[in-house]
């Protein structure tokens, strides 16, 4: 049953939230209708193409988000999306995003961080974040393949000296040697791409202790 | 009896250091009155293609002080023309234009402030944040005959930056200079700073 | 290897200027079903050998047509567009210094013509607004293809 358009206020704050090319359209319920049984319908548009396209999984939904990753997976194209609210026989006008350019706007997730230690050193192995993919079976694409100038900001916190310092690297393995034995160090890593500022997502802080000094351990024996 | 004609500001000049540019002029004084000034600029593009267009300075249209921070107006490495006029109520002076066009590539680049510290056997450097234009070339070496000089490009951040893992008993020296890609120029190097690493030198 | 003619400049400021006009300018562009740069037909297929010529041609397209055809009353947007125009003028000068490395093959000329033809299809003010709104595509392309070694050695 066609609804009467415009009687309802539009959804607000309609925008894409994008991390590693996983592109989620999000919005807030119309003013004054929070908590009511409102449903939503989403459409999207590929800039330069001819018409708005439906997203069948986001027709008459009650949630306030819609995953458009598959529809916007060509990150060198630009997109619009829009959403309208329906309540009973009334519906709102469309609320539209600005032009969304995944290549420049997606946020870069943190790398995977693996730490190993010995007496006086910590080895750090980084694995680049992965681009969103439709099916788990698909082969993974690293964000490094999309952004060849992807870098990592590694910060290391010495819990004994209470000092933190950082290093910017492009390679995926680094070793901090000549550390203090029997000391807890905490590591945190951020991916970043030089260029337009993007929100950053630091990795979980991982702490690891260097082994006790073996020489003193032997003497004690 | 008011002022019939307001004199135009004189002695316009630009002082530019580390990509911060300030336009100054001699104040126009009218007893017991507050004179305001308006600053406008024209980049090389406007001079060539739209010469009738002058753009109001972001911070100084108007201003009361006889100076204007034009850093955010000068945003390309081309020559800019700048002009100032005085206003007092309905009275407005003629424009005074800077004699020589200004280009940010003439900015004075000073050696960067730096702080060298150690965390255990790790040589760290903290650099003065001079803004997004600046990269830092840090040169460091072990103080011994024939030592190799290492160079690291560093972008300033909140945290000290790791330079090198050092050996006990040795001494290491560091100096740094800035590089501004927008104008393709370096500063001079900062004075060299050396630090002695605690502990016994390792047997050869 | 073939020494390429690269624009060695900090695009940070230019990108910042674009972000200052993106929302307002793209909102004025109501023809979502057409593009000027048509990157999949023009920019995405450009080979390294043609990068310099396409860059030179597109800088000229913006300097000689787009920035001139656009009329702006908002002082803030006017400042950002002045910043972009003067930065493009600087990039043009940088490229002029290596003329002998900036050969124009048919592929580059074809790509440029598509863009000019797209521009001519629209009324001039709309075409200028649309071209300004697509600057992020061109800047991303420049950033990707003009990343040589840092000139600062």
Coordinates of C-alpha atoms in Angstrom, one line a residue:
Chain A
X1 CA 0.0 0.0 0.0
X2 CA 1.7 3.3 -1.1
X3 CA 2.3 5.5 1.9
X4 CA 1.6 9.2 2.1
X5 CA 5.0 10.7 1.6
X6 CA 6.2 13.6 3.7
X7 CA 4.0 13.3 6.7
X8 CA 6.7 11.9 8.8
X9 CA 10.0 13.7 9.6
X10 CA 13.0 12.2 7.9
X11 CA 15.6 9.9 9.5
X12 CA 18.6 11.9 10.7
X13 CA 22.4 11.6 10.6
X14 CA 22.4 9.4 7.6
X15 CA 26.0 8.4 6.9
X16 CA 28.3 5.6 5.9
X17 CA 30.5 4.1 8.5
X18 CA 33.4 2.4 6.7
X19 CA 36.2 0.3 8.1
X20 CA 38.4 -1.8 5.8
X21 CA 35.8 -1.3 3.1
X22 CA 33.0 -2.7 5.2
X23 CA 30.5 0.0 4.4
X24 CA 27.5 0.3 6.7
X25 CA 24.8 2.8 6.2
X26 CA 23.6 4.1 9.6
X27 CA 20.9 6.6 10.6
X28 CA 18.9 7.8 13.6
X29 CA 15.1 7.5 13.9
X30 CA 13.1 10.6 12.9
X31 CA 12.8 13.2 15.6
X32 CA 10.0 12.3 18.0
X33 CA 9.6 8.7 16.8
X34 CA 12.3 7.1 18.9
X35 CA 11.0 3.8 20.3
X36 CA 8.0 3.7 18.0
X37 CA 7.5 0.9 15.5
X38 CA 9.0 2.6 12.6
X39 CA 10.3 0.7 9.6
X40 CA 12.8 1.9 7.0
X41 CA 13.7 1.3 3.4
X42 CA 17.1 1.9 1.8
X43 CA 18.2 2.6 -1.7
X44 CA 21.6 3.4 -3.1
X45 CA 23.1 5.1 -6.2
X46 CA 26.4 4.6 -8.1
X47 CA 27.5 8.1 -9.0
X48 CA 27.4 8.5 -12.8
X49 CA 25.0 5.6 -13.3
X50 CA 21.3 6.0 -14.2
X51 CA 19.0 5.2 -11.4
X52 CA 18.6 4.4 -7.7
X53 CA 18.8 0.8 -6.8
X54 CA 16.9 -1.2 -4.1
X55 CA 18.6 -3.2 -1.4
X56 CA 16.1 -6.0 -0.9
X57 CA 17.5 -7.0 2.5
X58 CA 16.9 -3.4 3.7
X59 CA 13.2 -3.0 2.7
X60 CA 10.8 -2.4 5.6
X61 CA 13.4 -3.1 8.3
X62 CA 13.1 -2.0 11.9
X63 CA 16.9 -1.7 12.5
X64 CA 18.7 1.6 11.8
X65 CA 21.6 0.3 9.8
X66 CA 22.1 -1.5 6.5
X67 CA 25.2 -3.3 5.2
X68 CA 25.9 -1.9 1.7
X69 CA 29.4 -3.4 1.5
X70 CA 28.7 -5.6 -1.4
X71 CA 26.9 -2.9 -3.3
X72 CA 29.7 -0.4 -2.8
X73 CA 32.7 -2.8 -3.1
X74 CA 34.2 -1.1 -6.1
X75 CA 36.1 1.4 -3.9
X76 CA 37.2 3.6 -6.8
X77 CA 33.6 4.5 -7.6
X78 CA 31.5 6.9 -5.6
X79 CA 28.1 6.4 -4.1
X80 CA 25.0 7.9 -2.5
X81 CA 22.5 6.1 -0.3
X82 CA 19.1 7.2 1.1
X83 CA 16.6 6.0 3.6
X84 CA 13.0 6.8 4.4
X85 CA 10.9 6.0 7.4
X86 CA 7.4 4.4 7.4
X87 CA 4.9 4.3 10.2
X88 CA 1.5 3.0 9.6
X89 CA 0.4 4.6 6.3
X90 CA 2.7 7.6 6.6
X91 CA 6.2 7.8 5.4
X92 CA 8.9 10.4 5.4
X93 CA 10.8 11.9 2.4
X94 CA 14.1 10.4 1.6
X95 CA 17.1 11.3 3.7
X96 CA 20.2 11.2 1.6
X97 CA 24.0 10.8 2.3
X98 CA 26.6 13.0 0.8
X99 CA 28.7 11.5 -1.9
X100 CA 30.6 8.6 -0.4
X101 CA 34.1 7.7 -1.8
X102 CA 35.3 4.5 -0.1
X103 CA 38.9 4.8 -1.4
X104 CA 39.4 8.1 0.5
X105 CA 36.9 7.6 3.4
X106 CA 37.3 4.1 4.7
X107 CA 39.0 3.8 8.0
X108 CA 42.0 1.5 8.3
X109 CA 41.7 -1.2 10.9
X110 CA 44.6 -2.2 13.1
X111 CA 47.0 -5.0 12.0
X112 CA 47.2 -8.3 13.7
X113 CA 50.0 -8.2 16.2
X114 CA 52.0 -11.3 17.3
X115 CA 54.7 -10.8 20.0
X116 CA 57.4 -13.2 21.0
X117 CA 60.1 -12.5 23.6
X118 CA 63.3 -13.8 24.9
X119 CA 65.6 -12.5 27.6
X120 CA 66.3 -9.1 26.1
X121 CA 64.2 -8.6 23.0
X122 CA 60.7 -8.6 21.7
X123 CA 59.9 -9.6 18.2
X124 CA 56.8 -8.1 16.6
X125 CA 55.1 -9.6 13.6
X126 CA 52.4 -7.5 12.0
X127 CA 49.7 -8.8 9.6
X128 CA 48.1 -6.1 7.5
X129 CA 44.3 -5.6 8.0
X130 CA 42.1 -7.4 5.5
X131 CA 39.6 -5.8 3.1
X132 CA 36.0 -6.7 3.8
X133 CA 34.9 -9.7 1.7
X134 CA 31.5 -11.1 0.8
X135 CA 32.2 -14.8 1.5
X136 CA 34.6 -16.3 3.9
X137 CA 35.8 -18.6 1.1
X138 CA 36.9 -15.7 -1.0
X139 CA 40.6 -15.1 -1.0
X140 CA 41.6 -12.3 1.3
X141 CA 42.8 -8.9 -0.1
X142 CA 45.1 -7.0 2.2
X143 CA 44.5 -3.3 2.7
X144 CA 48.2 -3.0 1.8
X145 CA 47.3 -4.1 -1.8
X146 CA 44.9 -1.2 -2.0
X147 CA 47.1 1.3 -0.2
X148 CA 50.7 0.6 -1.1
X149 CA 51.9 3.5 1.2
X150 CA 50.2 1.9 4.3
X151 CA 52.4 2.4 7.4
X152 CA 52.3 1.3 11.0
X153 CA 52.8 3.4 14.1
X154 CA 54.2 1.0 16.7
X155 CA 54.3 2.3 20.3
X156 CA 56.0 0.5 23.1
X157 CA 55.5 1.2 26.8
X158 CA 58.2 0.2 29.3
X159 CA 56.3 -0.4 32.5
X160 CA 59.5 -0.3 34.7
X161 CA 60.7 3.1 33.4
X162 CA 57.2 4.3 32.7
X163 CA 58.3 5.6 29.3
X164 CA 56.6 5.2 26.0
X165 CA 58.1 5.7 22.6
X166 CA 57.1 5.0 19.0
X167 CA 58.4 3.9 15.7
X168 CA 56.9 4.3 12.2
X169 CA 57.5 1.3 10.0
X170 CA 56.4 -0.1 6.7
X171 CA 57.7 -3.6 7.0
X172 CA 55.8 -6.3 8.9
X173 CA 58.5 -7.6 11.3
X174 CA 60.6 -5.7 13.8
X175 CA 62.7 -6.6 16.8
X176 CA 63.3 -4.4 19.8
X177 CA 66.6 -5.8 21.3
X178 CA 68.6 -4.8 24.3
X179 CA 65.5 -4.6 26.4
X180 CA 65.6 -5.0 30.2
X181 CA 65.3 -8.6 31.3
X182 CA 62.3 -9.5 33.5
X183 CA 60.4 -6.4 32.5
X184 CA 56.8 -6.0 31.3
X185 CA 56.5 -4.2 28.0
X186 CA 53.2 -3.2 26.3
X187 CA 52.8 -2.8 22.6
X188 CA 50.1 -1.0 20.6
X189 CA 50.0 -0.6 16.8
X190 CA 48.0 1.7 14.5
X191 CA 47.8 1.4 10.7
X192 CA 47.7 4.6 8.8
X193 CA 47.8 5.9 5.2
X194 CA 49.4 9.3 4.6
X195 CA 46.9 11.6 3.0
X196 CA 43.4 12.8 4.0
X197 CA 42.9 12.3 7.8
X198 CA 41.0 9.1 8.7
X199 CA 39.8 8.0 12.1
X200 CA 42.4 5.5 13.5
X201 CA 41.8 2.2 15.2
X202 CA 44.7 1.2 17.5
X203 CA 45.2 -2.5 18.1
X204 CA 44.4 -4.1 21.4
X205 CA 47.2 -3.3 23.8
X206 CA 49.3 -6.4 24.3
X207 CA 51.7 -6.8 27.2
X208 CA 54.6 -9.3 27.4
X209 CA 57.4 -9.7 29.8
X210 CA 61.0 -10.3 28.8
X211 CA 62.5 -13.4 30.4
X212 CA 64.5 -13.1 33.6
X213 CA 68.2 -12.6 33.2
X214 CA 69.5 -16.2 32.8
X215 CA 73.0 -15.3 34.1
X216 CA 71.7 -14.2 37.5
X217 CA 69.3 -17.1 37.5
X218 CA 72.2 -19.6 37.1
X219 CA 74.2 -17.9 39.8
X220 CA 71.3 -18.2 42.2
X221 CA 71.3 -22.0 41.5
Chain B
X1 CA 35.9 68.2 13.1
X2 CA 36.5 64.7 11.8
X3 CA 39.1 63.5 9.4
X4 CA 38.2 64.4 5.9
X5 CA 40.5 61.8 4.2
X6 CA 42.0 58.8 5.9
X7 CA 45.6 58.1 4.9
X8 CA 46.5 54.7 3.6
X9 CA 48.6 52.4 5.7
X10 CA 52.3 52.6 4.8
X11 CA 55.4 50.4 5.1
X12 CA 53.8 47.1 4.4
X13 CA 56.1 44.2 4.8
X14 CA 55.9 40.4 5.4
X15 CA 57.9 38.5 8.0
X16 CA 57.9 34.7 7.4
X17 CA 59.6 32.1 9.6
X18 CA 58.9 28.3 9.5
X19 CA 56.0 28.8 7.1
X20 CA 54.2 31.3 9.5
X21 CA 53.7 34.5 7.6
X22 CA 52.8 37.9 9.2
X23 CA 52.0 41.1 7.2
X24 CA 52.7 44.3 9.1
X25 CA 52.3 48.0 8.4
X26 CA 52.6 51.3 10.0
X27 CA 49.4 52.2 12.0
X28 CA 47.2 55.0 10.9
X29 CA 46.5 57.1 14.0
X30 CA 43.5 59.4 14.5
X31 CA 43.4 60.9 18.0
X32 CA 40.8 59.2 20.2
X33 CA 39.6 57.0 17.4
X34 CA 40.0 53.4 16.7
X35 CA 41.0 52.7 13.2
X36 CA 40.3 49.4 11.6
X37 CA 42.1 47.7 8.7
X38 CA 41.1 45.3 6.0
X39 CA 43.6 42.9 4.3
X40 CA 43.0 41.3 1.0
X41 CA 45.2 39.0 -1.2
X42 CA 45.5 37.8 -4.7
X43 CA 47.3 34.7 -5.7
X44 CA 49.1 34.3 -9.0
X45 CA 46.0 32.6 -10.4
X46 CA 43.8 35.6 -9.6
X47 CA 46.4 38.0 -11.1
X48 CA 46.5 36.0 -14.3
X49 CA 42.9 34.9 -14.8
X50 CA 40.6 37.0 -12.6
X51 CA 42.5 40.2 -11.9
X52 CA 39.4 42.0 -10.7
X53 CA 39.0 39.6 -7.8
X54 CA 40.7 40.2 -4.4
X55 CA 40.1 37.8 -1.6
X56 CA 39.5 39.0 2.0
X57 CA 42.0 37.6 4.4
X58 CA 40.5 35.0 6.7
X59 CA 41.5 36.6 9.9
X60 CA 41.9 40.3 9.1
X61 CA 38.9 41.7 7.4
X62 CA 38.6 43.7 9.5
X63 CA 41.2 43.9 12.3
X64 CA 42.3 46.6 14.7
X65 CA 46.0 45.7 14.9
X66 CA 48.5 46.9 12.4
X67 CA 49.5 43.3 11.5
X68 CA 47.9 40.2 10.1
X69 CA 48.7 36.5 10.3
X70 CA 48.3 35.6 6.6
X71 CA 49.5 32.0 7.1
X72 CA 46.1 30.5 6.2
X73 CA 45.7 32.8 3.2
X74 CA 49.0 31.9 1.6
X75 CA 48.3 28.2 0.8
X76 CA 50.3 27.6 -2.4
X77 CA 53.9 28.1 -3.5
X78 CA 53.1 30.9 -5.9
X79 CA 53.5 34.7 -5.5
X80 CA 50.8 36.6 -3.7
X81 CA 49.9 40.3 -3.9
X82 CA 48.7 41.8 -0.6
X83 CA 46.9 45.0 0.1
X84 CA 45.6 46.9 3.2
X85 CA 43.3 49.8 3.7
X86 CA 42.2 51.7 6.8
X87 CA 38.6 52.4 7.8
X88 CA 37.1 54.7 10.4
X89 CA 33.4 54.8 10.5
X90 CA 32.3 55.7 7.0
X91 CA 35.8 56.9 6.0
X92 CA 37.9 54.5 4.0
X93 CA 41.5 55.0 2.9
X94 CA 42.8 54.0 -0.5
X95 CA 44.5 50.6 -0.7
X96 CA 48.2 50.2 0.0
X97 CA 49.7 47.3 -1.9
X98 CA 52.8 45.3 -0.8
X99 CA 55.6 46.5 -3.1
X100 CA 57.0 43.0 -3.9
X101 CA 54.8 40.0 -4.2
X102 CA 55.3 37.4 -1.5
X103 CA 56.1 33.7 -2.1
X104 CA 56.2 31.3 0.8
X105 CA 59.3 29.7 -0.6
X106 CA 61.2 32.7 0.9
X107 CA 60.3 31.7 4.4
X108 CA 63.1 31.4 6.9
X109 CA 63.6 27.9 8.1
X110 CA 65.2 27.5 11.5
X111 CA 66.9 24.4 12.9
X112 CA 64.4 22.4 14.9
X113 CA 64.3 22.1 18.6
X114 CA 65.0 18.5 19.7
X115 CA 65.3 16.5 22.9
X116 CA 67.5 13.4 23.0
X117 CA 66.8 10.9 25.7
X118 CA 67.4 7.2 26.4
X119 CA 65.2 4.4 27.7
X120 CA 67.6 1.7 28.7
X121 CA 69.6 1.0 25.5
X122 CA 67.2 2.8 23.2
X123 CA 68.1 6.2 21.8
X124 CA 65.0 8.4 21.5
X125 CA 64.3 11.8 20.0
X126 CA 61.5 14.3 20.6
X127 CA 61.1 17.0 18.0
X128 CA 59.4 20.4 18.0
X129 CA 56.0 20.2 16.2
X130 CA 56.2 22.9 13.6
X131 CA 53.0 22.0 11.8
X132 CA 51.8 19.7 8.9
X133 CA 54.3 21.1 6.4
X134 CA 57.3 19.8 8.2
X135 CA 59.2 16.6 7.9
X136 CA 62.4 16.1 9.9
X137 CA 65.7 14.5 8.8
X138 CA 67.4 13.1 11.8
X139 CA 71.1 12.2 11.4
X140 CA 72.7 10.0 14.1
X141 CA 76.0 8.2 14.4
X142 CA 78.2 6.4 17.0
X143 CA 81.0 8.7 18.2
X144 CA 84.0 6.7 17.0
X145 CA 86.4 7.1 14.1
X146 CA 84.9 6.1 10.8
X147 CA 81.4 5.7 12.2
X148 CA 78.6 5.5 9.6
X149 CA 76.0 8.3 9.7
X150 CA 72.4 7.1 9.6
X151 CA 69.5 9.2 8.4
X152 CA 65.9 8.8 9.4
X153 CA 62.8 10.7 8.2
X154 CA 60.6 11.5 11.1
X155 CA 57.2 13.0 11.4
X156 CA 56.6 14.7 14.7
X157 CA 54.1 13.0 17.1
X158 CA 53.1 13.1 20.7
X159 CA 55.6 10.4 21.6
X160 CA 59.4 10.4 21.4
X161 CA 60.6 8.5 18.4
X162 CA 62.9 5.5 18.6
X163 CA 66.1 6.0 16.7
X164 CA 68.6 3.3 17.5
X165 CA 69.4 0.5 19.9
X166 CA 72.8 1.4 21.4
X167 CA 75.6 -0.4 23.1
X168 CA 76.6 0.1 26.7
X169 CA 79.6 2.4 27.2
X170 CA 79.4 3.9 23.7
X171 CA 78.5 7.5 22.9
X172 CA 76.1 8.5 20.2
X173 CA 75.5 11.9 18.5
X174 CA 72.4 13.3 16.9
X175 CA 71.5 16.3 14.8
X176 CA 68.3 17.2 12.9
X177 CA 67.0 19.5 10.2
X178 CA 63.5 20.2 8.8
X179 CA 62.4 19.7 5.2
X180 CA 59.3 21.4 3.8
X181 CA 58.2 19.5 0.7
X182 CA 55.8 22.4 -0.3
X183 CA 58.8 24.6 -1.1
X184 CA 61.4 21.9 -1.5
X185 CA 63.8 23.4 1.1
X186 CA 65.7 22.3 4.2
X187 CA 66.6 24.2 7.3
X188 CA 70.1 24.2 8.6
X189 CA 71.0 21.4 11.0
X190 CA 70.4 21.8 14.7
X191 CA 73.5 21.8 17.0
X192 CA 74.8 18.2 17.5
X193 CA 73.9 16.6 20.8
X194 CA 75.8 13.6 22.1
X195 CA 74.8 11.1 24.8
X196 CA 77.0 8.5 26.7
X197 CA 75.4 5.1 27.2
X198 CA 75.6 3.7 30.7
X199 CA 77.3 0.5 31.5
X200 CA 80.6 -1.2 30.6
X201 CA 81.7 -1.2 27.0
X202 CA 81.3 -4.6 25.3
X203 CA 84.6 -6.6 24.8
X204 CA 85.8 -6.2 21.1
Chain C
X1 CA 64.9 3.2 -15.2
X2 CA 62.9 5.8 -17.1
X3 CA 63.1 9.0 -14.9
X4 CA 59.5 10.1 -14.6
X5 CA 58.4 13.7 -14.4
X6 CA 56.7 13.8 -11.0
X7 CA 54.9 16.4 -9.1
X8 CA 56.8 16.4 -5.8
X9 CA 54.6 18.4 -3.5
X10 CA 52.8 18.0 -0.3
X11 CA 49.2 17.3 -1.4
X12 CA 48.1 17.6 2.2
X13 CA 47.2 21.3 1.8
X14 CA 45.4 20.7 -1.5
X15 CA 43.3 17.8 -0.1
X16 CA 42.5 20.0 2.9
X17 CA 41.3 22.8 0.7
X18 CA 39.0 20.3 -1.2
X19 CA 37.6 18.9 2.0
X20 CA 36.6 22.5 2.8
X21 CA 34.4 22.7 -0.2
X22 CA 33.4 19.1 -0.8
X23 CA 30.0 19.1 1.1
X24 CA 28.8 22.5 -0.2
X25 CA 30.0 22.0 -3.8
X26 CA 28.8 18.4 -4.2
X27 CA 25.4 19.4 -2.8
X28 CA 25.1 21.9 -5.6
X29 CA 25.7 19.1 -8.1
X30 CA 22.2 17.8 -8.8
X31 CA 23.1 15.7 -11.8
X32 CA 24.2 12.5 -10.0
X33 CA 23.8 10.4 -13.2
X34 CA 26.6 12.0 -15.1
X35 CA 30.3 12.5 -14.3
X36 CA 33.0 14.7 -15.9
X37 CA 36.1 12.7 -15.1
X38 CA 34.5 9.3 -15.8
X39 CA 37.5 7.7 -14.1
X40 CA 36.8 4.1 -15.3
X41 CA 37.0 5.4 -18.9
X42 CA 39.9 7.8 -18.4
X43 CA 42.1 7.8 -15.3
X44 CA 42.0 4.2 -14.3
X45 CA 43.5 2.9 -17.5
X46 CA 46.3 5.4 -17.8
X47 CA 49.8 3.8 -18.0
X48 CA 52.9 5.2 -16.2
X49 CA 54.2 6.5 -19.6
X50 CA 51.1 8.7 -20.0
X51 CA 50.8 9.9 -16.4
X52 CA 52.7 13.2 -17.0
X53 CA 50.7 14.2 -20.1
X54 CA 47.3 13.4 -18.5
X55 CA 48.3 15.3 -15.4
X56 CA 49.4 18.3 -17.5
X57 CA 46.2 18.2 -19.5
X58 CA 43.9 17.9 -16.5
X59 CA 45.8 20.7 -14.6
X60 CA 45.2 22.9 -17.7
X61 CA 41.5 21.7 -17.8
X62 CA 41.0 22.9 -14.3
X63 CA 43.1 26.1 -14.5
X64 CA 41.9 27.3 -17.9
X65 CA 38.2 26.2 -17.7
X66 CA 36.9 25.0 -14.4
X67 CA 38.2 27.5 -11.9
X68 CA 37.4 30.3 -14.4
X69 CA 33.9 29.1 -15.2
X70 CA 32.9 28.7 -11.5
X71 CA 31.4 31.7 -9.8
X72 CA 31.5 31.8 -6.1
X73 CA 30.0 34.3 -3.6
X74 CA 30.7 32.5 -0.3
X75 CA 34.1 34.0 1.0
X76 CA 35.1 30.7 2.7
X77 CA 34.6 28.6 -0.4
X78 CA 36.2 31.4 -2.5
X79 CA 39.3 31.1 -0.4
X80 CA 39.5 27.3 -0.7
X81 CA 39.0 27.5 -4.5
X82 CA 41.7 30.2 -4.7
X83 CA 44.0 27.9 -2.7
X84 CA 43.2 25.0 -5.1
X85 CA 43.6 27.2 -8.2
X86 CA 47.0 28.6 -7.1
X87 CA 48.2 25.1 -6.1
X88 CA 47.3 23.8 -9.5
X89 CA 49.2 26.7 -11.0
X90 CA 52.2 25.7 -9.0
X91 CA 51.9 22.0 -10.1
X92 CA 51.7 23.3 -13.7
X93 CA 55.0 25.1 -13.2
X94 CA 56.6 22.0 -11.7
X95 CA 55.6 20.0 -14.7
X96 CA 56.8 22.6 -17.1
X97 CA 60.4 22.1 -15.8
X98 CA 60.5 18.6 -17.3
X99 CA 58.9 19.2 -20.7
X100 CA 61.1 16.6 -22.5
X101 CA 59.7 13.9 -20.3
X102 CA 56.1 14.7 -20.8
X103 CA 55.2 13.2 -24.1
X104 CA 51.5 13.0 -25.1
X105 CA 50.5 9.7 -26.8
X106 CA 47.1 9.1 -28.3
X107 CA 45.8 7.3 -25.2
X108 CA 46.4 10.4 -23.1
X109 CA 44.9 12.7 -25.6
X110 CA 41.8 10.5 -25.9
X111 CA 41.3 10.4 -22.1
X112 CA 41.6 14.2 -22.0
X113 CA 39.1 14.6 -24.8
X114 CA 36.5 12.5 -23.1
X115 CA 36.7 14.8 -20.1
X116 CA 36.4 17.9 -22.2
X117 CA 33.4 16.4 -24.1
X118 CA 31.7 15.5 -20.8
X119 CA 32.2 19.1 -19.7
X120 CA 30.7 20.5 -22.9
X121 CA 27.6 18.3 -22.5
X122 CA 26.5 20.4 -19.5
X123 CA 25.7 24.0 -19.0
X124 CA 28.9 25.7 -18.1
X125 CA 28.1 26.6 -14.4
X126 CA 26.9 23.0 -13.7
X127 CA 29.9 21.6 -15.5
X128 CA 32.2 23.7 -13.4
X129 CA 30.5 22.7 -10.1
X130 CA 30.5 19.0 -11.1
X131 CA 34.2 19.2 -12.0
X132 CA 35.1 20.9 -8.7
X133 CA 33.1 18.2 -6.9
X134 CA 35.2 15.5 -8.6
X135 CA 38.5 17.0 -7.6
X136 CA 39.0 14.3 -4.9
X137 CA 39.1 11.7 -7.7
X138 CA 41.8 13.6 -9.6
X139 CA 43.8 14.3 -6.4
X140 CA 43.7 10.7 -5.4
X141 CA 44.9 9.7 -8.8
X142 CA 47.8 12.3 -8.6
X143 CA 48.7 11.0 -5.1
X144 CA 48.8 7.5 -6.4
X145 CA 50.8 8.1 -9.6
X146 CA 53.2 10.8 -8.5
X147 CA 54.6 9.0 -5.5
X148 CA 58.3 8.9 -6.3
X149 CA 61.2 9.0 -3.9
X150 CA 61.2 12.0 -1.7
X151 CA 63.1 14.9 -3.3
X152 CA 64.6 15.6 0.0
X153 CA 68.0 13.8 0.0

